[in-house]
JSON list of C-alpha atoms and ligand atoms in Angstrom, two decimals:
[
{"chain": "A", "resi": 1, "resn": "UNK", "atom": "CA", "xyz": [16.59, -9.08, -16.82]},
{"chain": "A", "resi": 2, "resn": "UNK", "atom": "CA", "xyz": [13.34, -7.80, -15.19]},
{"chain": "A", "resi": 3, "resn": "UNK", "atom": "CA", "xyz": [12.38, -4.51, -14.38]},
{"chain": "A", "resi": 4, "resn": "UNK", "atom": "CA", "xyz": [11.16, -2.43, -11.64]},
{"chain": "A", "resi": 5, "resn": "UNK", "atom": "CA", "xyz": [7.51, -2.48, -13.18]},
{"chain": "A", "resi": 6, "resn": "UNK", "atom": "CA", "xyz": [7.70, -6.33, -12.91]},
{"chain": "A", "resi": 7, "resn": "UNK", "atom": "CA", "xyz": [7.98, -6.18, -8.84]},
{"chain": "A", "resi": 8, "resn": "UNK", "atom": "CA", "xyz": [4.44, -7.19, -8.36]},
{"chain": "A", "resi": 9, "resn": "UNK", "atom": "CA", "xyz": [4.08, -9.76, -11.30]},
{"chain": "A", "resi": 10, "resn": "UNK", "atom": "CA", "xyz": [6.88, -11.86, -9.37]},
{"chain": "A", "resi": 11, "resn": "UNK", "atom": "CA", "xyz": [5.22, -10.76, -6.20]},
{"chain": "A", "resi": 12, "resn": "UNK", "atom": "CA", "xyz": [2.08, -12.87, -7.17]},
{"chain": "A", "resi": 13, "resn": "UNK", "atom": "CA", "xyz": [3.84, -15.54, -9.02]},
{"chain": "A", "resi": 14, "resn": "UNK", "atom": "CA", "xyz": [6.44, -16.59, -6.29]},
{"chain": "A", "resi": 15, "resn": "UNK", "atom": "CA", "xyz": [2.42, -16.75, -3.79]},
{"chain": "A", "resi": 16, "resn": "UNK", "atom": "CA", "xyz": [1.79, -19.59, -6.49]},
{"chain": "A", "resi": 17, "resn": "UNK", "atom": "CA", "xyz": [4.96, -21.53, -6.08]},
{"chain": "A", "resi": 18, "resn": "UNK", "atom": "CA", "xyz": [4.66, -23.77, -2.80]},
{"chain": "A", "resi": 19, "resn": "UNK", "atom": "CA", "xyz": [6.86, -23.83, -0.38]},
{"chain": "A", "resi": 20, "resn": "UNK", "atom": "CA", "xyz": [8.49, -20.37, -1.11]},
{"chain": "A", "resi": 21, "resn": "UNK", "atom": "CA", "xyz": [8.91, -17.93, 1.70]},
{"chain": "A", "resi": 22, "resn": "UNK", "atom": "CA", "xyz": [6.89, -14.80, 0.65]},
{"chain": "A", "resi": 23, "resn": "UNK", "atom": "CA", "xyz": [8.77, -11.41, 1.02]},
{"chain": "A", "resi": 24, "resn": "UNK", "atom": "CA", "xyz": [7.40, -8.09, 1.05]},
{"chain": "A", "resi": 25, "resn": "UNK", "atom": "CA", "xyz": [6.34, -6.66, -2.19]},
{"chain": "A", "resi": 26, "resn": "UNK", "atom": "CA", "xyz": [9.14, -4.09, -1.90]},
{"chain": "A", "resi": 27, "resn": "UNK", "atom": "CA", "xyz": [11.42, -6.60, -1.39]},
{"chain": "A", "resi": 28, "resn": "UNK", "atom": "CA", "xyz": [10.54, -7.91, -4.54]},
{"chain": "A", "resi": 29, "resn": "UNK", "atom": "CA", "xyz": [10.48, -4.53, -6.40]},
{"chain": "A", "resi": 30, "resn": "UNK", "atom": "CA", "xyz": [14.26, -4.17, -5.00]},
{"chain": "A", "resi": 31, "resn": "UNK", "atom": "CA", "xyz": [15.45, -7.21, -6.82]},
{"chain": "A", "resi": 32, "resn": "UNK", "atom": "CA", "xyz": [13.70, -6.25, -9.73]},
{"chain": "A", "resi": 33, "resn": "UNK", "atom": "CA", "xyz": [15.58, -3.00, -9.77]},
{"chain": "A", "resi": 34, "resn": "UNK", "atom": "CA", "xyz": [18.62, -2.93, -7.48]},
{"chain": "A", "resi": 35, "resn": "UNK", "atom": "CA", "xyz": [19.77, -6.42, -7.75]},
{"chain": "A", "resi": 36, "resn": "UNK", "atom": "CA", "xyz": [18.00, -6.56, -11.48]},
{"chain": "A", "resi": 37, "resn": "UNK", "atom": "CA", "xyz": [21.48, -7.84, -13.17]},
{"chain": "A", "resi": 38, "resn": "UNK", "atom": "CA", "xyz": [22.06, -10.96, -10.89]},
{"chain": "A", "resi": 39, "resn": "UNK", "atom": "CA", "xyz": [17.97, -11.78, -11.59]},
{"chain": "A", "resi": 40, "resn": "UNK", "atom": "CA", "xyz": [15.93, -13.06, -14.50]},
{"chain": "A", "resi": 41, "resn": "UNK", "atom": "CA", "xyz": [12.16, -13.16, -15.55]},
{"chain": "A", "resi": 42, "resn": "UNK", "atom": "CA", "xyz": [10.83, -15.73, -17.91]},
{"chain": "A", "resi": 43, "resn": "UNK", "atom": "CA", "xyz": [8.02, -14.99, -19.69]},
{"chain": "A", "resi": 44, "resn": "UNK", "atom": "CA", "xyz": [5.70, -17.52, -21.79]},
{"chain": "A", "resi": 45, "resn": "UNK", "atom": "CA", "xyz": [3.08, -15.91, -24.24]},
{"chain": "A", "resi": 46, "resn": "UNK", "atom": "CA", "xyz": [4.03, -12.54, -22.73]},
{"chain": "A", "resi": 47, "resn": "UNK", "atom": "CA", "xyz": [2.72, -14.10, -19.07]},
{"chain": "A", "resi": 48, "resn": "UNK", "atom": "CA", "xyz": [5.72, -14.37, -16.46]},
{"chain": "A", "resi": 49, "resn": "UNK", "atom": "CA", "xyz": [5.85, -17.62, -15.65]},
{"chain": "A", "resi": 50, "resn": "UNK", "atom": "CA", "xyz": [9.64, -17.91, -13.95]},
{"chain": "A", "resi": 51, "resn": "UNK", "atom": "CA", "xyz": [11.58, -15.64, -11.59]},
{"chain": "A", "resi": 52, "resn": "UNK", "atom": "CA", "xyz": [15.38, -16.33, -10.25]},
{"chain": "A", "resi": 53, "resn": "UNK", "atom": "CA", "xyz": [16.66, -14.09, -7.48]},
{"chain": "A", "resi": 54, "resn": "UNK", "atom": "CA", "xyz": [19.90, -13.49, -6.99]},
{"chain": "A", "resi": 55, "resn": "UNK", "atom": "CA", "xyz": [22.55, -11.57, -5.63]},
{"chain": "A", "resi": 56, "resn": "UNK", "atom": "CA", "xyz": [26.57, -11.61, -5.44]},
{"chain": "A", "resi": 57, "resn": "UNK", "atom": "CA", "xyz": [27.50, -11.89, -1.45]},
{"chain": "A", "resi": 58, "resn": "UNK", "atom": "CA", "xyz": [29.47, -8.51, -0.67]},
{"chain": "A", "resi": 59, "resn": "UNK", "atom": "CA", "xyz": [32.55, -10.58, 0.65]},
{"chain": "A", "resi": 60, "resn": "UNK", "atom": "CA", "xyz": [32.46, -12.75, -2.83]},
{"chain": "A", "resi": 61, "resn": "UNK", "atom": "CA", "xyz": [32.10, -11.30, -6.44]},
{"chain": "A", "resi": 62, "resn": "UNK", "atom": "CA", "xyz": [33.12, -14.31, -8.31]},
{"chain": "A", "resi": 63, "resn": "UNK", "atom": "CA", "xyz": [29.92, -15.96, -6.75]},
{"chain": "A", "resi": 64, "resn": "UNK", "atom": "CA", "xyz": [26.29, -15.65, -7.97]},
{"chain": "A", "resi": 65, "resn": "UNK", "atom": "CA", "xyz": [24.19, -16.55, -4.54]},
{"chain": "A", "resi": 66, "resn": "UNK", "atom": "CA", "xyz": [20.79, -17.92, -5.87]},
{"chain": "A", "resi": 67, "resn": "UNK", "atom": "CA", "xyz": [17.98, -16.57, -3.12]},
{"chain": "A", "resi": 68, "resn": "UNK", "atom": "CA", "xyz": [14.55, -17.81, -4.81]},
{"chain": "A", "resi": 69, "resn": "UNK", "atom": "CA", "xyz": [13.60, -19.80, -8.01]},
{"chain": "A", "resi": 70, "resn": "UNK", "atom": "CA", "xyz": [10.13, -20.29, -9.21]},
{"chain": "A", "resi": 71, "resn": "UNK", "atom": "CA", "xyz": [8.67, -21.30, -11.86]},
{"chain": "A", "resi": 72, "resn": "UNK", "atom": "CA", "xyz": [4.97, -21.64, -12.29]},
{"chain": "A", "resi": 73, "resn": "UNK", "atom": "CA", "xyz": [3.64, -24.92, -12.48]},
{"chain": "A", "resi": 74, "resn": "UNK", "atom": "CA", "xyz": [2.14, -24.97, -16.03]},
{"chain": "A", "resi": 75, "resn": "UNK", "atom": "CA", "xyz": [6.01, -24.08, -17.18]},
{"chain": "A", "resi": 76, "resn": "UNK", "atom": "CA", "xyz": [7.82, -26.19, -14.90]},
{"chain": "A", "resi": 77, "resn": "UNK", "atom": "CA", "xyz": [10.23, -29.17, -16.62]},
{"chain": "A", "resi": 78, "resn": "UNK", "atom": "CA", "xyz": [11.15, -27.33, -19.64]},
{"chain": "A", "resi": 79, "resn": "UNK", "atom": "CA", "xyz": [14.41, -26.04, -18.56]},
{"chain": "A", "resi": 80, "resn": "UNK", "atom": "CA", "xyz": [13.22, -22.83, -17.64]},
{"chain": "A", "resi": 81, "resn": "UNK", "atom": "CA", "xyz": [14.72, -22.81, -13.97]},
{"chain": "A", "resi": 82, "resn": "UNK", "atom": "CA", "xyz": [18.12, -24.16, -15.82]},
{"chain": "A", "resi": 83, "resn": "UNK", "atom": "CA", "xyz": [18.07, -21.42, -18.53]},
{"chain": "A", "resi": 84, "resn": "UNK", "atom": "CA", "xyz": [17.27, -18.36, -16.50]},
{"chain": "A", "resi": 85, "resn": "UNK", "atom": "CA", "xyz": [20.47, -19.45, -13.94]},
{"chain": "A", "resi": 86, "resn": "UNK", "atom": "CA", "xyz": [22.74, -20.22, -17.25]},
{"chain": "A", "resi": 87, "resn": "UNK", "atom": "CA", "xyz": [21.47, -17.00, -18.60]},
{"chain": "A", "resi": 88, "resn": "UNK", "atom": "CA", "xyz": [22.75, -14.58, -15.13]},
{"chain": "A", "resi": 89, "resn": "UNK", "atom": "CA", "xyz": [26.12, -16.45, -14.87]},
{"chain": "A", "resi": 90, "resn": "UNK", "atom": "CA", "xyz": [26.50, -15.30, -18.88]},
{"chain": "A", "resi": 91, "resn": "UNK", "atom": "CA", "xyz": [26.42, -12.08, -17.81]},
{"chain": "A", "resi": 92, "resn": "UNK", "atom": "CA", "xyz": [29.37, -11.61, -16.27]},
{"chain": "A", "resi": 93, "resn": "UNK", "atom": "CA", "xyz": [32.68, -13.34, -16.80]},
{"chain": "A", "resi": 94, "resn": "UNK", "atom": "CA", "xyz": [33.74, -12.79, -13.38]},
{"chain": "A", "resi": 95, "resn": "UNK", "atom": "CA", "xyz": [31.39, -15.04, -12.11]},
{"chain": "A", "resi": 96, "resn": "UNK", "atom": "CA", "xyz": [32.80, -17.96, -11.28]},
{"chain": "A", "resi": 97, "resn": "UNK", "atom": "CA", "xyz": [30.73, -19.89, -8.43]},
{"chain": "A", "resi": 98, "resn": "UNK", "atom": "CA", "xyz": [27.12, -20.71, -7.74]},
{"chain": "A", "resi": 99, "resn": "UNK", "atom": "CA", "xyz": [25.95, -20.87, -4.20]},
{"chain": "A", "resi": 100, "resn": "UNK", "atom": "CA", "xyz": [22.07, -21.52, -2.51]},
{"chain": "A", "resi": 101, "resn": "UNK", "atom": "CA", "xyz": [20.91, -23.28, 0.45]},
{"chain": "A", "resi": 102, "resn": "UNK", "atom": "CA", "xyz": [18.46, -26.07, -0.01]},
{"chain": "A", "resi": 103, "resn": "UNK", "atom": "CA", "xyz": [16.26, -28.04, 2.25]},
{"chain": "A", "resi": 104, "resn": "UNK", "atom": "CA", "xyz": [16.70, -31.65, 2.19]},
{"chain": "A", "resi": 105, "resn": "UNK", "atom": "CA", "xyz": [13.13, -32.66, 1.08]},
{"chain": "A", "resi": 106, "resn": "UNK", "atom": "CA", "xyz": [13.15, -30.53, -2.17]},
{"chain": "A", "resi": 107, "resn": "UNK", "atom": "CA", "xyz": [13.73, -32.88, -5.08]},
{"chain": "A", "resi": 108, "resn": "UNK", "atom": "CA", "xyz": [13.08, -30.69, -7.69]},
{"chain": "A", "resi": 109, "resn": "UNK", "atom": "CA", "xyz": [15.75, -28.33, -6.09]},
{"chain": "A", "resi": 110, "resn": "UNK", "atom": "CA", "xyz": [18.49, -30.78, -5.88]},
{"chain": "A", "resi": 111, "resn": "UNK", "atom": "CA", "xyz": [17.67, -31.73, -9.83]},
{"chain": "A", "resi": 112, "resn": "UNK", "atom": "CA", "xyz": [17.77, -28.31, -10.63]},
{"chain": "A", "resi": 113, "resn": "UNK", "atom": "CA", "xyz": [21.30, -27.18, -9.33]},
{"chain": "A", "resi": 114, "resn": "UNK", "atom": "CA", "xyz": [22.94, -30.38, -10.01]},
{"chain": "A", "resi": 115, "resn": "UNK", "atom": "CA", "xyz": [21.79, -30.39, -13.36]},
{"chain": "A", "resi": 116, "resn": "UNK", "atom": "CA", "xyz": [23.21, -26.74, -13.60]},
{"chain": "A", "resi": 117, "resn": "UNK", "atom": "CA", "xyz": [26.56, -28.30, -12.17]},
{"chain": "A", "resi": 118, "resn": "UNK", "atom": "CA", "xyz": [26.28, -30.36, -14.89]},
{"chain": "A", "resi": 119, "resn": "UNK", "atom": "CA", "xyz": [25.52, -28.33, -17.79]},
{"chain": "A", "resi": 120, "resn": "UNK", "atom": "CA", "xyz": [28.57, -25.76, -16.32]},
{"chain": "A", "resi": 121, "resn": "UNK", "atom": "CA", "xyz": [30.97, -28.83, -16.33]},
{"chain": "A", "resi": 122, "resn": "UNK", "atom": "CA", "xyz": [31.70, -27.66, -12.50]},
{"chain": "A", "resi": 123, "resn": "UNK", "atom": "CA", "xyz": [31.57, -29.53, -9.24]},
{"chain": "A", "resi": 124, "resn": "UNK", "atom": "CA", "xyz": [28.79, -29.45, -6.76]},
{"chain": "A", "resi": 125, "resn": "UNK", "atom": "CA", "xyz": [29.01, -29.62, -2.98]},
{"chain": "A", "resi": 126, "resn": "UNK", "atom": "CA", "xyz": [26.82, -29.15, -0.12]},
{"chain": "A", "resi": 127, "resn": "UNK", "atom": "CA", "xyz": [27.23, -28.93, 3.63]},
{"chain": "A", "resi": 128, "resn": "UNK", "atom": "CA", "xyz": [24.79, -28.02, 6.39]},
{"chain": "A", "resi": 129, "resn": "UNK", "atom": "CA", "xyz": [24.33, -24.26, 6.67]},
{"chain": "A", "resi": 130, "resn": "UNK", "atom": "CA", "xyz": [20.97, -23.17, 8.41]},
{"chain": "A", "resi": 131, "resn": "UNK", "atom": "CA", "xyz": [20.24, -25.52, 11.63]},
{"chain": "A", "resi": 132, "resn": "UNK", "atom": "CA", "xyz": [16.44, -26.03, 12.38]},
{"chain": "A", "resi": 133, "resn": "UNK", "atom": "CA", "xyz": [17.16, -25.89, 16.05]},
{"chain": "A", "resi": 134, "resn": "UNK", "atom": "CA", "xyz": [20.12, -23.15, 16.01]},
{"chain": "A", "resi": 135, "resn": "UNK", "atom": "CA", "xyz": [19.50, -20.66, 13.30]},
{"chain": "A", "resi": 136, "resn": "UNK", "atom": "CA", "xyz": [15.68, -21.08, 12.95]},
{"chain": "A", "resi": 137, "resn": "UNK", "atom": "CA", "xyz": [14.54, -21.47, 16.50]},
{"chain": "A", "resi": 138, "resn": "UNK", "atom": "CA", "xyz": [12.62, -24.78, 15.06]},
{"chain": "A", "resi": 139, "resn": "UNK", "atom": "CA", "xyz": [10.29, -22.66, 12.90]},
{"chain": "A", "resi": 140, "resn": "UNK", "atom": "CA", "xyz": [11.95, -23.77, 9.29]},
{"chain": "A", "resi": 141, "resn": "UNK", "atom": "CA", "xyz": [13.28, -27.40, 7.90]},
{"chain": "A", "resi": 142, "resn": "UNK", "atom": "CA", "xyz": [17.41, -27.16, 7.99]},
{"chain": "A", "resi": 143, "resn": "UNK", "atom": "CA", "xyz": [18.89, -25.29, 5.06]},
{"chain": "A", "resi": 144, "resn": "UNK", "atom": "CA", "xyz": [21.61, -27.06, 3.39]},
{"chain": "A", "resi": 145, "resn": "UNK", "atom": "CA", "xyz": [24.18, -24.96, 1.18]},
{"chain": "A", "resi": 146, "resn": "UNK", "atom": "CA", "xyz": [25.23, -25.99, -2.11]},
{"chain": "A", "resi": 147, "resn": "UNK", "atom": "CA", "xyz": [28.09, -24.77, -4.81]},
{"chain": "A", "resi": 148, "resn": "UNK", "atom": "CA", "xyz": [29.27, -25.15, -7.75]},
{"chain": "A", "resi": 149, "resn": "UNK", "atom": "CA", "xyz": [31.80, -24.34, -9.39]},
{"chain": "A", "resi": 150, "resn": "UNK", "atom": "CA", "xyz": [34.89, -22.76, -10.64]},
{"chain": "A", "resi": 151, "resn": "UNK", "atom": "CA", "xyz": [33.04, -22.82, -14.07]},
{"chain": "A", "resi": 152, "resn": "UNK", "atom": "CA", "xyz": [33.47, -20.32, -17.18]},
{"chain": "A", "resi": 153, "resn": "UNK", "atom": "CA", "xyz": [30.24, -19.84, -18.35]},
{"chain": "A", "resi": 154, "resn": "UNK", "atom": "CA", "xyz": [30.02, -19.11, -22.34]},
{"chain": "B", "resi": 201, "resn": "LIG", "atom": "C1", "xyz": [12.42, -26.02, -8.46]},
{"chain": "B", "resi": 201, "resn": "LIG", "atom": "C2", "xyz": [11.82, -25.40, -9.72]},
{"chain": "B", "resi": 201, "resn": "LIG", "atom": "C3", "xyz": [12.23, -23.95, -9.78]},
{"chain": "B", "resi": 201, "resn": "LIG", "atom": "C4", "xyz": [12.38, -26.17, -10.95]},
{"chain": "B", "resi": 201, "resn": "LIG", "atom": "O1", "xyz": [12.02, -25.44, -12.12]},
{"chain": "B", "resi": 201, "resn": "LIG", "atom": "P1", "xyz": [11.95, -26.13, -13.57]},
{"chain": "B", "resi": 201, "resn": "LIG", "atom": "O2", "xyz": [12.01, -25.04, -14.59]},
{"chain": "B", "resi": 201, "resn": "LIG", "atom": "O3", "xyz": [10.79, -27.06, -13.62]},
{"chain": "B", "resi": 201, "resn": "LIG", "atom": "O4", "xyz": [13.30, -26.97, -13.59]},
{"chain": "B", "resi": 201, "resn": "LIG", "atom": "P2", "xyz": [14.06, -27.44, -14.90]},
{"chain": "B", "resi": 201, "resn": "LIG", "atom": "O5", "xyz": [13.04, -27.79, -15.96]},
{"chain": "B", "resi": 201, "resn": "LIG", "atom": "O6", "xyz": [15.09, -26.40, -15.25]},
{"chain": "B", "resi": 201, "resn": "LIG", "atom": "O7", "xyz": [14.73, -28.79, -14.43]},
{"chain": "B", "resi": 201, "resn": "LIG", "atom": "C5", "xyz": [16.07, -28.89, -14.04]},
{"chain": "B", "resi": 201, "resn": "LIG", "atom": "C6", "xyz": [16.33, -30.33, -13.67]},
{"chain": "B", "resi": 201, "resn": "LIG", "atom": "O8", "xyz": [15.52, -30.70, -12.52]},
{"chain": "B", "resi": 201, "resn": "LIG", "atom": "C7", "xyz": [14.73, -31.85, -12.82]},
{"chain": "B", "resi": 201, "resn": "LIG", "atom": "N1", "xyz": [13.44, -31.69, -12.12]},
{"chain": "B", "resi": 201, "resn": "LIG", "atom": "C8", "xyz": [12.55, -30.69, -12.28]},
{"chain": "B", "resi": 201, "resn": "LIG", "atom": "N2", "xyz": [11.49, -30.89, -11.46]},
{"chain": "B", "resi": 201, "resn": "LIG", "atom": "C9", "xyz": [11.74, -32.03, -10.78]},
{"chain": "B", "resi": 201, "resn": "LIG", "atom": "C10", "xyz": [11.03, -32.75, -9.78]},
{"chain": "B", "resi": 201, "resn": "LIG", "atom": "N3", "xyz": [9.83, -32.32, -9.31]},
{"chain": "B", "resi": 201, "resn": "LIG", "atom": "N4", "xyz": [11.59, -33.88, -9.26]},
{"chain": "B", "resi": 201, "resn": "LIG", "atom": "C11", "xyz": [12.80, -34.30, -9.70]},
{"chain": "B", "resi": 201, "resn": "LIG", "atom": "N5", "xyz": [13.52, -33.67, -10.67]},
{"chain": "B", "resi": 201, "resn": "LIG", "atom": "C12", "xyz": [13.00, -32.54, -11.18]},
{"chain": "B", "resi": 201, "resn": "LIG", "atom": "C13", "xyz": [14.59, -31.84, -14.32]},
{"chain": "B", "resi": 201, "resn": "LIG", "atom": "O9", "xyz": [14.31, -33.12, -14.82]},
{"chain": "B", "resi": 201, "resn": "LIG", "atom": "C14", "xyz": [15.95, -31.32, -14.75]},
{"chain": "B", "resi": 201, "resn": "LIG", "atom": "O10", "xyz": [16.88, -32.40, -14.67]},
{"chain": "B", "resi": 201, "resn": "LIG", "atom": "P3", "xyz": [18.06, -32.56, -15.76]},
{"chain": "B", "resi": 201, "resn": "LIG", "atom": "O11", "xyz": [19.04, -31.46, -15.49]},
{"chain": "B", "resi": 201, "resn": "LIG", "atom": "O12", "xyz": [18.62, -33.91, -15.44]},
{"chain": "B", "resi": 201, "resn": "LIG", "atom": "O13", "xyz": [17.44, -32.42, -17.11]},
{"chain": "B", "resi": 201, "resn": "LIG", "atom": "C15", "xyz": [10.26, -25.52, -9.74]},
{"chain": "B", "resi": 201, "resn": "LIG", "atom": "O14", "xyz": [9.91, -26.85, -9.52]},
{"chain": "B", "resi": 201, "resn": "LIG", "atom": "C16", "xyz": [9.57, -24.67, -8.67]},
{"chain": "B", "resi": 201, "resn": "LIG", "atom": "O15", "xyz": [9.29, -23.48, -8.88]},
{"chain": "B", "resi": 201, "resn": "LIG", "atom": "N6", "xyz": [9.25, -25.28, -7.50]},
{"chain": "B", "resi": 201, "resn": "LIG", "atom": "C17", "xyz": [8.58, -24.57, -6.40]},
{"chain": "B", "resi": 201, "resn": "LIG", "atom": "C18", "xyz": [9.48, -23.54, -5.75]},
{"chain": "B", "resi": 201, "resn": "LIG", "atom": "C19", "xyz": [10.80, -24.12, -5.27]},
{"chain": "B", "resi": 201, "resn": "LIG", "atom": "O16", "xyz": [10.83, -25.11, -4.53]},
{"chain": "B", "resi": 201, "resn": "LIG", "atom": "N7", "xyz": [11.93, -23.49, -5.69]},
{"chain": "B", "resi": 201, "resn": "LIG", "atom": "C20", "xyz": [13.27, -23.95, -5.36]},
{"chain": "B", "resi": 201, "resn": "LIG", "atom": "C21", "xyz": [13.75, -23.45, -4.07]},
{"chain": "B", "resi": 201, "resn": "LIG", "atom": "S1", "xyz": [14.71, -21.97, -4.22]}
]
């Protein structure tokens, strides 16, 4: 679970991780502090080398809604992306459902959350969510959301 004094470590590490949106450094220092228990830091040789963002969608509390992962490139492929979403839904018995939104080019995204699906024993799904044209005024690739799920997470 990180910590507020890890808001600009994840700051600098989601810059390295191509094509993630960069928020403000105080929106990063929120989710290391506010949203801290739906959120994970990995850390390799005492370097953080992963972040997850998450948060649980007012309207749904059984659901974990994944915003962000990243995981730098000299840690990527060891599970690390897999682990740090395994290790939120553990938290909490109550959570039930993984959602995120996905654009369709990202390979390594689609691996990672059906893998998850997977792993959980759950079914995945997607649908369109965010249009290109509608939602994003044709300044982002469609967003496509995913979830999985009911699963009991041990
Ligand atoms: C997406 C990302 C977080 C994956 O992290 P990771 O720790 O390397 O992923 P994992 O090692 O947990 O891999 C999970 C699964 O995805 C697969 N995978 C990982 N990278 C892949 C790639 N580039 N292409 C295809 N499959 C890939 C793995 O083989 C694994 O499959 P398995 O479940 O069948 O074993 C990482 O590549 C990244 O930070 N990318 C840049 C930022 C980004 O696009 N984030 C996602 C959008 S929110």
């Amino acid at each position: 679970m990180p910590q507020p004094e890890d808001g600009t470590d994840v700051f600098d590490l989601i810059a390295r991780c191509k094509p993630l949106d960069e928020n403000s450094l105080y929106c990063n220092l929120l989710q290391c502090s506010d949203f801290q228990e739906t959120c994970a830091l990995a850390e390799m040789d005492g370097k953080p080398v992963g972040f997850l963002s998450g948060y649980r969608p007012p309207a749904k509390p059984d659901t974990l809604f994944v915003w962000q992962v990243a995981v730098a490139e000299e840690a990527r492929g060891l599970g690390l992306g897999r682990r740090m979403m395994l290790d939120i839904v553990s938290r909490d018995p109550q959570i039930r459902f993984i959602e995120a939104t996905i654009t369709e080019d990202n390979d390594a995204s689609w691996a990672l959350f059906r893998g998850t699906a997977k792993r959980l024993d759950a079914d995945f799904n997607s649908a369109p969510r965010f249009d290109r044209e509608r939602h994003f005024r044709g300044r982002h690739d469609s967003e496509h959301a995913i979830r999985i799920g009911p699963f009991t997470a041990r």
